[in-house]
Amino acid sequence: MTINEIRLRDVLPDVFVGDSKAPGDVWLSDITFSRGGIYLVEAESGAGKSSLCSFIYGNRADYQGSIYFDSRDIRSLSVAEWCAVRSANIALLPQEMRIFPRLTARENVEIKNDITGYCSRERIEEMFRLLGIADRIDTPASRLSVGQQQRVAIIRTLCQPADFIILDEPVSHLDAHNNNVAARLIMEHARELGAAVISTSVGNHLDVPYDFVMKLSR
């Protein structure tokens, strides 16, 4: 199965219901993210960007309105269908990264790659090298800096096929050099798959050429 479009129709987080502030470009709108597009969702803290990512990924359903994968309302997906979507159609890099501190950097990546079987061991090691953390690959994640953990999380996100790559503040802890390297890796991955990239930011954003920039407001 391929997902060609993600459509949001009149979506609003439950917590914002009754809020008189302007909704911006996303909430209470009819918008479509199309496969192959590159999107930036800019937001102030508290505007709901992580909620947006969680809604699309199916981690949360505390919103009004509807979200569709092509013509299918995502509220109708079964657990098995969500498992398939998350391993083959939608890749998510959450803001909090969800790194397991007792596992090594390599193990944090392999825990996903063992499920998808997408990347070779050599490719994983190459991504560690390109992102400047090859010497930390067998180090427990608890001993990595936040920036190093973010790079591990980026590598893990790329260890699967996807129609949509959703990145919640993917470079918030990276300097300009590592932002540039991460951007190249992500865009290379997206081009190979024909995937869309949906990235959020409250300031420091992924350094790629965006097709669409939209504001997320309360």
C-alpha positions as a printed Julia matrix, in Angstrom:
218×3 Matrix{Float64}:
   0.0    0.0    0.0
   1.15   3.52  -0.81
  -0.19   6.66   0.83
  -0.23   9.51  -1.67
  -1.93  12.21   0.39
  -2.51  13.14   4.0
  -5.47  15.46   4.29
  -6.52  17.45   7.37
 -10.09  18.69   7.39
 -11.16  21.11  10.15
  -8.71  19.53  12.62
  -8.37  21.23  16.0
  -6.86  19.81  19.2
  -9.51  19.35  21.87
  -7.51  21.56  24.21
  -7.9   24.52  21.8
 -11.68  24.25  21.43
 -13.21  27.57  22.44
  -9.87  29.4   22.1
 -10.51  32.77  20.44
  -7.02  33.13  18.96
  -6.49  32.86  15.2
  -5.96  29.24  14.08
  -3.17  29.93  11.58
  -2.78  27.92   8.36
  -3.33  24.41   9.73
  -5.98  24.23  12.43
  -9.59  24.43  11.24
  -8.43  24.34   7.63
  -8.64  21.95   4.7
  -5.03  21.2    3.77
  -3.33  18.38   1.94
   0.21  17.08   2.26
   1.15  15.3   -0.97
   3.74  12.6   -1.47
   6.95  14.15  -2.8
   6.35  17.61  -1.31
   8.66  19.32   1.19
   6.76  21.12   3.96
   7.76  23.33   6.88
   5.28  23.92   9.69
   6.45  26.89  11.76
   5.03  27.29  15.23
   5.5   29.02  18.52
   5.9   26.87  21.6
   2.52  25.55  22.69
   0.86  25.92  19.3
   0.45  22.16  18.91
   3.14  21.09  16.45
   3.98  17.91  18.4
   0.26  17.25  18.7
  -0.07  17.56  14.94
   2.67  14.98  14.42
   1.09  12.64  16.98
  -2.35  12.99  15.38
  -1.02  12.05  11.94
   1.03   9.16  13.38
  -1.98   7.87  15.29
  -0.43   8.19  18.75
  -3.22  10.53  19.83
  -6.82  11.09  18.82
  -7.81  14.01  21.06
  -8.82  16.3   18.2
 -11.92  17.44  16.37
 -12.23  17.17  12.61
 -10.85  14.45  10.35
  -7.51  13.21   9.04
  -7.38  11.06   5.92
  -4.76   8.84   4.34
  -5.95   9.26   0.76
  -9.7    8.63   1.19
  -9.44   6.62   4.44
 -10.28   8.32   7.74
  -7.43   7.31  10.03
  -9.8    6.79  12.97
 -10.98   3.65  11.16
  -7.54   1.99  11.0
  -7.08  -1.21  12.98
  -4.07  -1.87  15.21
  -2.6   -4.15  12.54
  -3.08  -1.47   9.89
  -1.37   1.13  12.08
   1.59  -1.23  12.58
   1.89  -1.6    8.81
   1.64   2.18   8.25
   4.34   2.9   10.83
   6.78   0.41   9.37
   6.24   1.1    5.67
   4.44   4.4    5.06
   5.14   7.01   7.75
   8.45   7.59   9.51
   8.4    9.81  12.59
  11.16  11.62  14.43
   9.51  12.82  17.66
  10.74  15.95  19.39
  11.61  14.0   22.55
  13.59  11.51  20.39
  12.61   8.45  22.52
  16.15   7.16  22.85
  16.68   4.19  25.16
  19.43   5.33  27.57
  20.73   1.86  28.46
  21.13   0.79  24.85
  24.11   1.84  22.76
  23.7    4.25  19.87
  23.91   1.33  17.44
  21.34  -0.69  19.39
  18.92   2.26  19.4
  19.05   2.24  15.61
  18.99  -1.54  15.21
  15.9   -1.9   17.38
  14.0   -0.35  14.47
  16.06  -1.69  11.61
  15.59  -5.24  12.9
  11.85  -4.74  12.29
  12.1   -3.13   8.86
  15.28  -4.76   7.55
  15.7   -1.65   5.45
  19.33  -0.62   5.96
  22.46  -2.71   5.75
  24.93  -2.64   8.63
  27.34  -0.8    6.33
  24.77   1.89   5.52
  24.01   2.45   9.2
  27.71   2.8    9.99
  28.11   5.2    7.05
  25.35   7.45   8.42
  27.04   7.46  11.83
  30.29   8.47  10.1
  28.68  11.22   8.03
  27.02  12.68  11.12
  30.29  12.67  13.03
  29.42  10.08  15.68
  31.11   6.94  14.34
  33.31   6.88  17.43
  30.21   6.83  19.64
  28.35   4.04  17.89
  28.88   1.5   20.69
  28.5    4.02  23.52
  25.43   3.82  25.8
  23.0    6.54  24.79
  22.97   7.88  28.36
  26.56   9.0   27.79
  25.8   10.92  24.61
  25.13  14.63  24.45
  21.64  15.76  23.45
  22.94  16.73  20.02
  24.5   13.29  19.56
  21.26  11.64  20.63
  19.38  13.72  18.08
  21.69  12.47  15.34
  21.11   8.87  16.47
  17.36   9.51  16.32
  17.67  10.89  12.78
  19.55   7.76  11.66
  16.91   5.55  13.26
  14.14   7.47  11.47
  15.78   6.77   8.11
  15.89   3.01   8.7
  12.59   2.34   6.98
  10.69   2.9    3.75
   8.17   5.74   3.88
   5.76   7.81   1.84
   5.9   10.59   4.45
   8.79  11.51   6.75
   7.55  13.55   9.71
  10.23  15.41  11.67
   9.34  17.28  14.85
  12.09  19.86  15.45
  14.7   17.54  13.92
  17.71  19.87  14.26
  16.91  21.81  17.42
  20.18  20.66  19.02
  22.43  20.65  15.95
  24.95  23.19  14.72
  24.95  24.45  11.14
  27.34  21.77   9.87
  25.4   18.84  11.28
  22.13  20.45  10.19
  23.48  20.5    6.65
  24.63  16.86   6.78
  21.32  15.72   8.29
  19.43  17.67   5.63
  21.38  15.97   2.84
  20.76  12.51   4.3
  17.05  13.15   4.77
  16.56  14.63   1.31
  18.51  11.8   -0.31
  16.3    9.29   1.5
  13.13  11.17   0.53
  14.13  11.41  -3.15
  14.94   7.71  -3.34
  11.47   6.87  -2.03
   9.5    9.7   -3.62
   8.47  10.59  -0.07
   7.22  13.85   1.37
   9.05  15.57   4.22
   6.97  17.38   6.84
   9.23  19.21   9.29
   8.25  21.41  12.22
  10.23  24.21  13.8
  10.02  26.87  16.48
  13.22  28.49  15.25
  16.17  26.45  13.99
  14.73  24.5   11.06
  16.06  21.77   8.8
  18.16  23.4    6.08
  16.33  22.21   2.96
  14.44  24.0    0.16
  10.77  23.91   1.15
   7.92  23.79  -1.33
   5.42  25.02   1.23
   5.75  26.93   4.52
   2.76  27.22   6.82
   2.15  28.75  10.23
   0.72  26.83  13.13
  -1.0   29.15  15.59
  -3.36  28.88  18.5
